Each structure stands twice: as structure tokens, then as C-alpha cells.
Short mmCIF file of C-alpha atoms in Angstrom, two decimals:
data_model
loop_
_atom_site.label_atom_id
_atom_site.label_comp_id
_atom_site.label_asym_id
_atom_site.label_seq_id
_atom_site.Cartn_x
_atom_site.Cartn_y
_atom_site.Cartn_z
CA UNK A 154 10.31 -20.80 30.51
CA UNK A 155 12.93 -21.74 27.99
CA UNK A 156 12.28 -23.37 24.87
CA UNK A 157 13.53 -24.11 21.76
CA UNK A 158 12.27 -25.75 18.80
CA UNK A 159 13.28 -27.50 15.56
CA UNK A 160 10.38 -28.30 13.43
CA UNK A 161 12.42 -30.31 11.45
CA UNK A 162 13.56 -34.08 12.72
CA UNK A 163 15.55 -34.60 8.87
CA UNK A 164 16.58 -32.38 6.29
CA UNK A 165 18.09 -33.72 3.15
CA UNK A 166 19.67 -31.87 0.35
CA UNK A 167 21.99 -32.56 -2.37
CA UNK A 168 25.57 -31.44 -2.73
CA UNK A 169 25.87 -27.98 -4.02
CA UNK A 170 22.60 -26.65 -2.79
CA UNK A 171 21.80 -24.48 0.03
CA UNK A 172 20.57 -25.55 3.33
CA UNK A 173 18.45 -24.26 5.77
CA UNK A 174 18.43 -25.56 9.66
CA UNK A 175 15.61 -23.72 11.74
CA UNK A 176 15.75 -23.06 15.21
CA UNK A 177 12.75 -20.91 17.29
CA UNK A 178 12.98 -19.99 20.79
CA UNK A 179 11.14 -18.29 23.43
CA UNK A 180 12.47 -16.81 26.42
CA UNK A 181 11.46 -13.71 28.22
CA UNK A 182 15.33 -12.24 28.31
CA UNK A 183 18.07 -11.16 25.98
CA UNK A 184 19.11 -14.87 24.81
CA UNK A 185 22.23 -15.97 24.00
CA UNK A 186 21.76 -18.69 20.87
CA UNK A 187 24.12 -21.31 19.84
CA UNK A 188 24.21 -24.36 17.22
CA UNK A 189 25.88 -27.43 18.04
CA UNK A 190 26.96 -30.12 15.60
CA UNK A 191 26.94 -33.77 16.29
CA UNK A 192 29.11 -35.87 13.43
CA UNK A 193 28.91 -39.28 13.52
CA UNK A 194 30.57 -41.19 16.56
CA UNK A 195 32.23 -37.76 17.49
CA UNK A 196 31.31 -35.39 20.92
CA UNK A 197 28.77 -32.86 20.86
CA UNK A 198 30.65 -29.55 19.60
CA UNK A 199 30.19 -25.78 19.34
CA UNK A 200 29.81 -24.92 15.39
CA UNK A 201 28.89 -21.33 16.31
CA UNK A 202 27.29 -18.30 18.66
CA UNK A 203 25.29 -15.61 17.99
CA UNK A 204 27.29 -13.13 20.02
CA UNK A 205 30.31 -14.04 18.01
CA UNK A 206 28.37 -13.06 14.52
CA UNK A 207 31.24 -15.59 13.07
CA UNK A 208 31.02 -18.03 9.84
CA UNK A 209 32.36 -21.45 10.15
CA UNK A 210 32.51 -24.13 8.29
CA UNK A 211 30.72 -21.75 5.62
CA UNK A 212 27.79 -21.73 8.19
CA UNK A 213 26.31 -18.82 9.92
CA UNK A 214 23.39 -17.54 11.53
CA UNK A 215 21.59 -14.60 12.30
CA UNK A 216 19.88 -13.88 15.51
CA UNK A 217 16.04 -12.45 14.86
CA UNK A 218 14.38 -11.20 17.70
CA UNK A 219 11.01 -10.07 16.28
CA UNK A 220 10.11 -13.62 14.86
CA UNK A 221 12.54 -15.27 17.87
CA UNK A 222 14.49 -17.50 15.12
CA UNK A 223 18.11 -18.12 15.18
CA UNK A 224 18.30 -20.37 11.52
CA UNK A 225 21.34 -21.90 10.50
CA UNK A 226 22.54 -21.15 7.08
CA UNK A 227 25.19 -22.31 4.44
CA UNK A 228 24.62 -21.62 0.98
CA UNK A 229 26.63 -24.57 -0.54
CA UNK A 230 26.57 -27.75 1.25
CA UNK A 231 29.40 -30.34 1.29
CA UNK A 232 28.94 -34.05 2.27
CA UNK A 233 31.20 -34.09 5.23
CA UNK A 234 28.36 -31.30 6.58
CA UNK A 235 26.10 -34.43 7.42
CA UNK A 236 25.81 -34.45 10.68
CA UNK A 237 22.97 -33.75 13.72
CA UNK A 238 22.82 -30.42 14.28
CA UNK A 239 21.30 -28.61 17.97
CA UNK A 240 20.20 -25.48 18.42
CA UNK A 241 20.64 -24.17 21.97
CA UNK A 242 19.59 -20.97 24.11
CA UNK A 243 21.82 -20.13 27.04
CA UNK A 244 19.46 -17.79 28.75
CA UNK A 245 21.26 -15.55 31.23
CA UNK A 246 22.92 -17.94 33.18
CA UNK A 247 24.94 -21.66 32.77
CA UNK A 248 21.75 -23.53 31.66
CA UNK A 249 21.93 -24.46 28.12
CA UNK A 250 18.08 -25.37 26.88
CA UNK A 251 18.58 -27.53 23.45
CA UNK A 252 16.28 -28.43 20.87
CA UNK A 253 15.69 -32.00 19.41
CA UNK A 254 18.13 -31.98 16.93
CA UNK A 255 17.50 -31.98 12.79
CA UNK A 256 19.36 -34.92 11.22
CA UNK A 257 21.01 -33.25 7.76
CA UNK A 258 22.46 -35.41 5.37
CA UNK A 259 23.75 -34.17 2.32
CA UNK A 260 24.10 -36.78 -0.82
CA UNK A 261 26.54 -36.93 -3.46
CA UNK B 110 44.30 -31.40 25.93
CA UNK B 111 42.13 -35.16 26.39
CA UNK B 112 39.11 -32.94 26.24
CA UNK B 113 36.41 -33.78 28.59
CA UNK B 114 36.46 -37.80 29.30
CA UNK B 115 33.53 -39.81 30.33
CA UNK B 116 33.33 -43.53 31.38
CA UNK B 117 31.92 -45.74 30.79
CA UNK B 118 31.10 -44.59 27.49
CA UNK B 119 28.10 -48.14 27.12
CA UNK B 120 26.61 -49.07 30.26
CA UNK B 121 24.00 -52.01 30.31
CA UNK B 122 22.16 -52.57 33.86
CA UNK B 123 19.02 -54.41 35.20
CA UNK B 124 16.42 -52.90 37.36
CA UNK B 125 17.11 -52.57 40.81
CA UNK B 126 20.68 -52.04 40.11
CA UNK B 127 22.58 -48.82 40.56
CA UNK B 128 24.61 -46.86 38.20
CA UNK B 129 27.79 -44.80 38.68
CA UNK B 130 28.97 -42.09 35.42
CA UNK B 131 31.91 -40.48 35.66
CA UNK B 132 33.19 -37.61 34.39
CA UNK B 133 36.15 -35.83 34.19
CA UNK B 134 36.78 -32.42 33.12
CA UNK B 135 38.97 -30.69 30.78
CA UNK B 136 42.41 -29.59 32.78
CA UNK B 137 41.92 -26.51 34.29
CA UNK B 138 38.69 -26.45 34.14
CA UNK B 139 36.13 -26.50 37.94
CA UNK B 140 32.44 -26.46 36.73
CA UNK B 141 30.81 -29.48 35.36
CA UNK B 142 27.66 -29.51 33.99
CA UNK B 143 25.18 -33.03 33.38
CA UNK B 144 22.35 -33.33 31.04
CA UNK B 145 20.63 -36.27 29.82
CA UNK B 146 19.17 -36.74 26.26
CA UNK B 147 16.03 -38.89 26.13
CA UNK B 148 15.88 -40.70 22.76
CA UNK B 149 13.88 -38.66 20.23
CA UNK B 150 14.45 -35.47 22.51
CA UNK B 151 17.35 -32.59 23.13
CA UNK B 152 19.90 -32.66 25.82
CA UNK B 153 18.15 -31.38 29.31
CA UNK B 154 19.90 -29.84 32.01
CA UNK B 155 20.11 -31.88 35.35
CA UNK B 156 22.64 -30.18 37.01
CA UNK B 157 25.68 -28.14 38.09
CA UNK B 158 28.44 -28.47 39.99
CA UNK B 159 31.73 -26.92 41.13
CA UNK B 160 34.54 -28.51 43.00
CA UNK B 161 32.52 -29.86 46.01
CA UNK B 162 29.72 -27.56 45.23
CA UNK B 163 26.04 -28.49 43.94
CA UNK B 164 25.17 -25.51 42.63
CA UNK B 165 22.02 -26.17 40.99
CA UNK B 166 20.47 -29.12 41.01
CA UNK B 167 17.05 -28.45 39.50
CA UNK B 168 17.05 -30.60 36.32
CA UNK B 169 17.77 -33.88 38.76
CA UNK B 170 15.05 -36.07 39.38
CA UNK B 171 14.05 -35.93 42.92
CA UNK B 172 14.50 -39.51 44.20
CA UNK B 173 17.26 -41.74 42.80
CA UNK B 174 19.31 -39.46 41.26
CA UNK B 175 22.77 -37.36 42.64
CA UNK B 176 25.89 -35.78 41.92
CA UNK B 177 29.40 -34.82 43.27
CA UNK B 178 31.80 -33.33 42.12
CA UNK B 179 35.05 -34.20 45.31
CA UNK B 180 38.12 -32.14 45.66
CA UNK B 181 39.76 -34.95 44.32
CA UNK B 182 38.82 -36.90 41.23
CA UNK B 183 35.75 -37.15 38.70
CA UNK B 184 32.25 -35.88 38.65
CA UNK B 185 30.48 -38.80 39.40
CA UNK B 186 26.28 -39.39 38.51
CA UNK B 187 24.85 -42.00 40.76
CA UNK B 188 21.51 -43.71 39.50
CA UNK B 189 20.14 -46.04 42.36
CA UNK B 190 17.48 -48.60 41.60
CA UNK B 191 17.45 -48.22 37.74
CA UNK B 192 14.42 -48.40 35.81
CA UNK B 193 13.88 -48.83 32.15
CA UNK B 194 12.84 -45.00 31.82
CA UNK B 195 16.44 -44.17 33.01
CA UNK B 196 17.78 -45.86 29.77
CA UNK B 197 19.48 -42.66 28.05
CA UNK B 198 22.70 -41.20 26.65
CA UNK B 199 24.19 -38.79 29.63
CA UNK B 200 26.35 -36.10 28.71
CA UNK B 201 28.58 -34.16 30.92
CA UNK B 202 30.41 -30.81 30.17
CA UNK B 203 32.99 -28.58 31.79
CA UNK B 204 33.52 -25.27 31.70
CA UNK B 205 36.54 -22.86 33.53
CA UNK B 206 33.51 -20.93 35.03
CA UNK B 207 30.01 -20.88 34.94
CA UNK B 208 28.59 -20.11 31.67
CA UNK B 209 26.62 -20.90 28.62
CA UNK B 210 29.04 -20.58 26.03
CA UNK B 211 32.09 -22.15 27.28
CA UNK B 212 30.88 -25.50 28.01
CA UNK B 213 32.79 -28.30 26.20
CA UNK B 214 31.18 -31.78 26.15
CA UNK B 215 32.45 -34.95 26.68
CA UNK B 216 31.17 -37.88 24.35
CA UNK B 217 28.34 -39.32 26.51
CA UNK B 218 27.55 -42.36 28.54
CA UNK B 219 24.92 -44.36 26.80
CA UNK B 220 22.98 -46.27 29.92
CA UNK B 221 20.80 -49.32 29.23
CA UNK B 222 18.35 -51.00 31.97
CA UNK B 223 16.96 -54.26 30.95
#
């Protein structure tokens, strides 16, 4: 079965510091990982995948497949990064399995 | 590009009644995709759906619950006989084939039973 966990429901840091989002996951097959970002009264959006090995928005995230983690990093965080933020496993098909969501807000 | 467009985007209903979401997906694109997000959980999966085609349909609750995607017009999620446990924010997302990582999401249908 798919999973994917984010131990943490709120994560709040101060401008100028780094952040750290966690994802785990388990699945059985090669995974395909993703984190989506939620900002307020906007759509659900695709920040970035794991396949693309990309950095946006400053973020980025590495893929570990021994301890099944897929964290979300940015080493200097901005106020307009508040936002929810998903991770998400796509498995080897359409489904997309999400986590709860960690609620980051970053203060002046 | 609109982007993927869902409607209503605030739905209030009483028990008993039924409720229609629509969707409509980004131009060009055939595969829609619904999930529902429980409040304090992540988005599940409910199902999938090309033009005309269920393709999967594993994440729907058995009774109550379907989907259809016609030749013509919106994806639509029908709810009949609400109940207060229905009361969620339902997402749709569209895709030009079926994947993961191409799905765009619309902004959600938040549903209310009373």
C-alpha cells in the first residue's frame, strides 16, 4: 500500500532561517515523489518533482531511498513561502497518494 | 489558459439531499481525476476518468457516490442522499493523459451538509 507521511501538522520559522518540510513514504516500487504548495485562497500547485532534480522557488528536495524520505528544503526562507505544503507519491500509475499537509508560516 | 474550473466552488446541503460538482478541465486536456480531502487529512484518490470512460473507480465510496465524464461538457460528481460525513473540500484535476505528474488541479468545491 501507499503511504505517505508528514509528522509535522505546523512548522514555524523566522525570516532568514532555513526550513525543513519532511515527507516519508512507503511503497513497494520505484516511486515517483512530488511536493505541492497550497498559498492562501489559491489552487493546489506543483512546487516540484523528484525526477526533475529542479530548485524552485529556492526549494528542492532530494529523493532517499534507504530511509524512504523525500524532505523539502530551502535554506533561506521568505514570508511569501507561507503556505501548506503536500507531499505526494505517484506510484507507477495516475494515483497520486498525499500526505496531510504541514502548515509553514514564516514571520517577519 | 482558465486552468482547470470547478463549480460551485461553496456548496451548503441538508441530509437527504443530493449534490452535483462539476468540473471542467484544462483545454486540451481528456483525463480528469477526483479526490476528496477530509478536514485534518490529505487529498485521497476517488477516481478516474476519460472522456466517457471510468477508468478506475476504486477510491469512490460504494453506495451514493458516481462520476462521468460525457463527450460533451464537464466532469460531473454526483453525491445522493448527503450525510454530514460527506461534508469535505473536493478537488478535481486534469491531465492530457494519464499520469502522476501532469495533473493540474482546479481550486476545489468545499461541500457542507447540515
Amino acid at each position: 500500500a501507499q503511504r505517505v507521511t508528514q509528522p509535522e501538522k505546523l512548522l514555524s520559522v523566522f525570516k532568514g532561517a532555513p526550513v525543513e518540510l519532511k515527507c516519508n513514504y512507503s511503497y513497494s516500487g520505484s516511486p515517483e515523489l512530488f511536493w505541492y504548495v497550497q498559498y492562501s485562497r489559491q489552487r493546489l500547485q506543483l512546487l516540484l518533482r523528484h525526477i526533475s532534480r529542479e530548485s524552485i522557488k529556492g526549494f528542492t528536495a532530494d529523493l532517499n531511498k534507504g530511509e524512504t524520505s523525500f524532505h523539502l528544503k530551502k535554506p533561506f526562507a521568505q514570508e511569501e513561502d507561507s503556505a501548506m505544503y503536500y507531499c505526494a507519491l505517484g506510484g507507477s500509475n495516475y494515483k497520486l497518494t498525499f500526505g496531510k499537509g504541514t502548515l509553514l508560516t514564516v514571520n517577519p | 489558459n482558465a486552468g482547470v474550473m470547478q463549480n460551485p466552488r461553496h456548496l451548503v446541503r441538508r441530509r437527504g439531499q443530493e449534490a452535483r460538482l462539476r468540473c471542467s478541465p484544462m483545454k486540451g486536456h481528456s483525463h480528469v481525476y477526483w479526490y476528496r480531502q477530509l478536514p485534518e487529512e490529505g487529498l485521497k484518490f476517488m477516481v478516474y476518468l476519460q472522456k466517457e470512460n471510468i477508468i478506475d473507480e476504486s477510491g469512490m465510496p460504494k453506495e451514493r457516490f458516481s462520476a462521468e465524464f460525457p463527450k460533451e461538457g464537464p466532469s460531473i460528481l454526483r453525491i445522493q442522499q448527503v450525510v454530514r460525513g460527506d461534508s469535505a473540500a473536493y478537488f478535481c484535476a486534469s491531465s492530457p493523459w494519464g499520469s502522476a505528474d501532469t495533473q493540474y488541479f482546479g481550486p476545489g468545491t468545499r461541500l457542507t451538509v447540515l
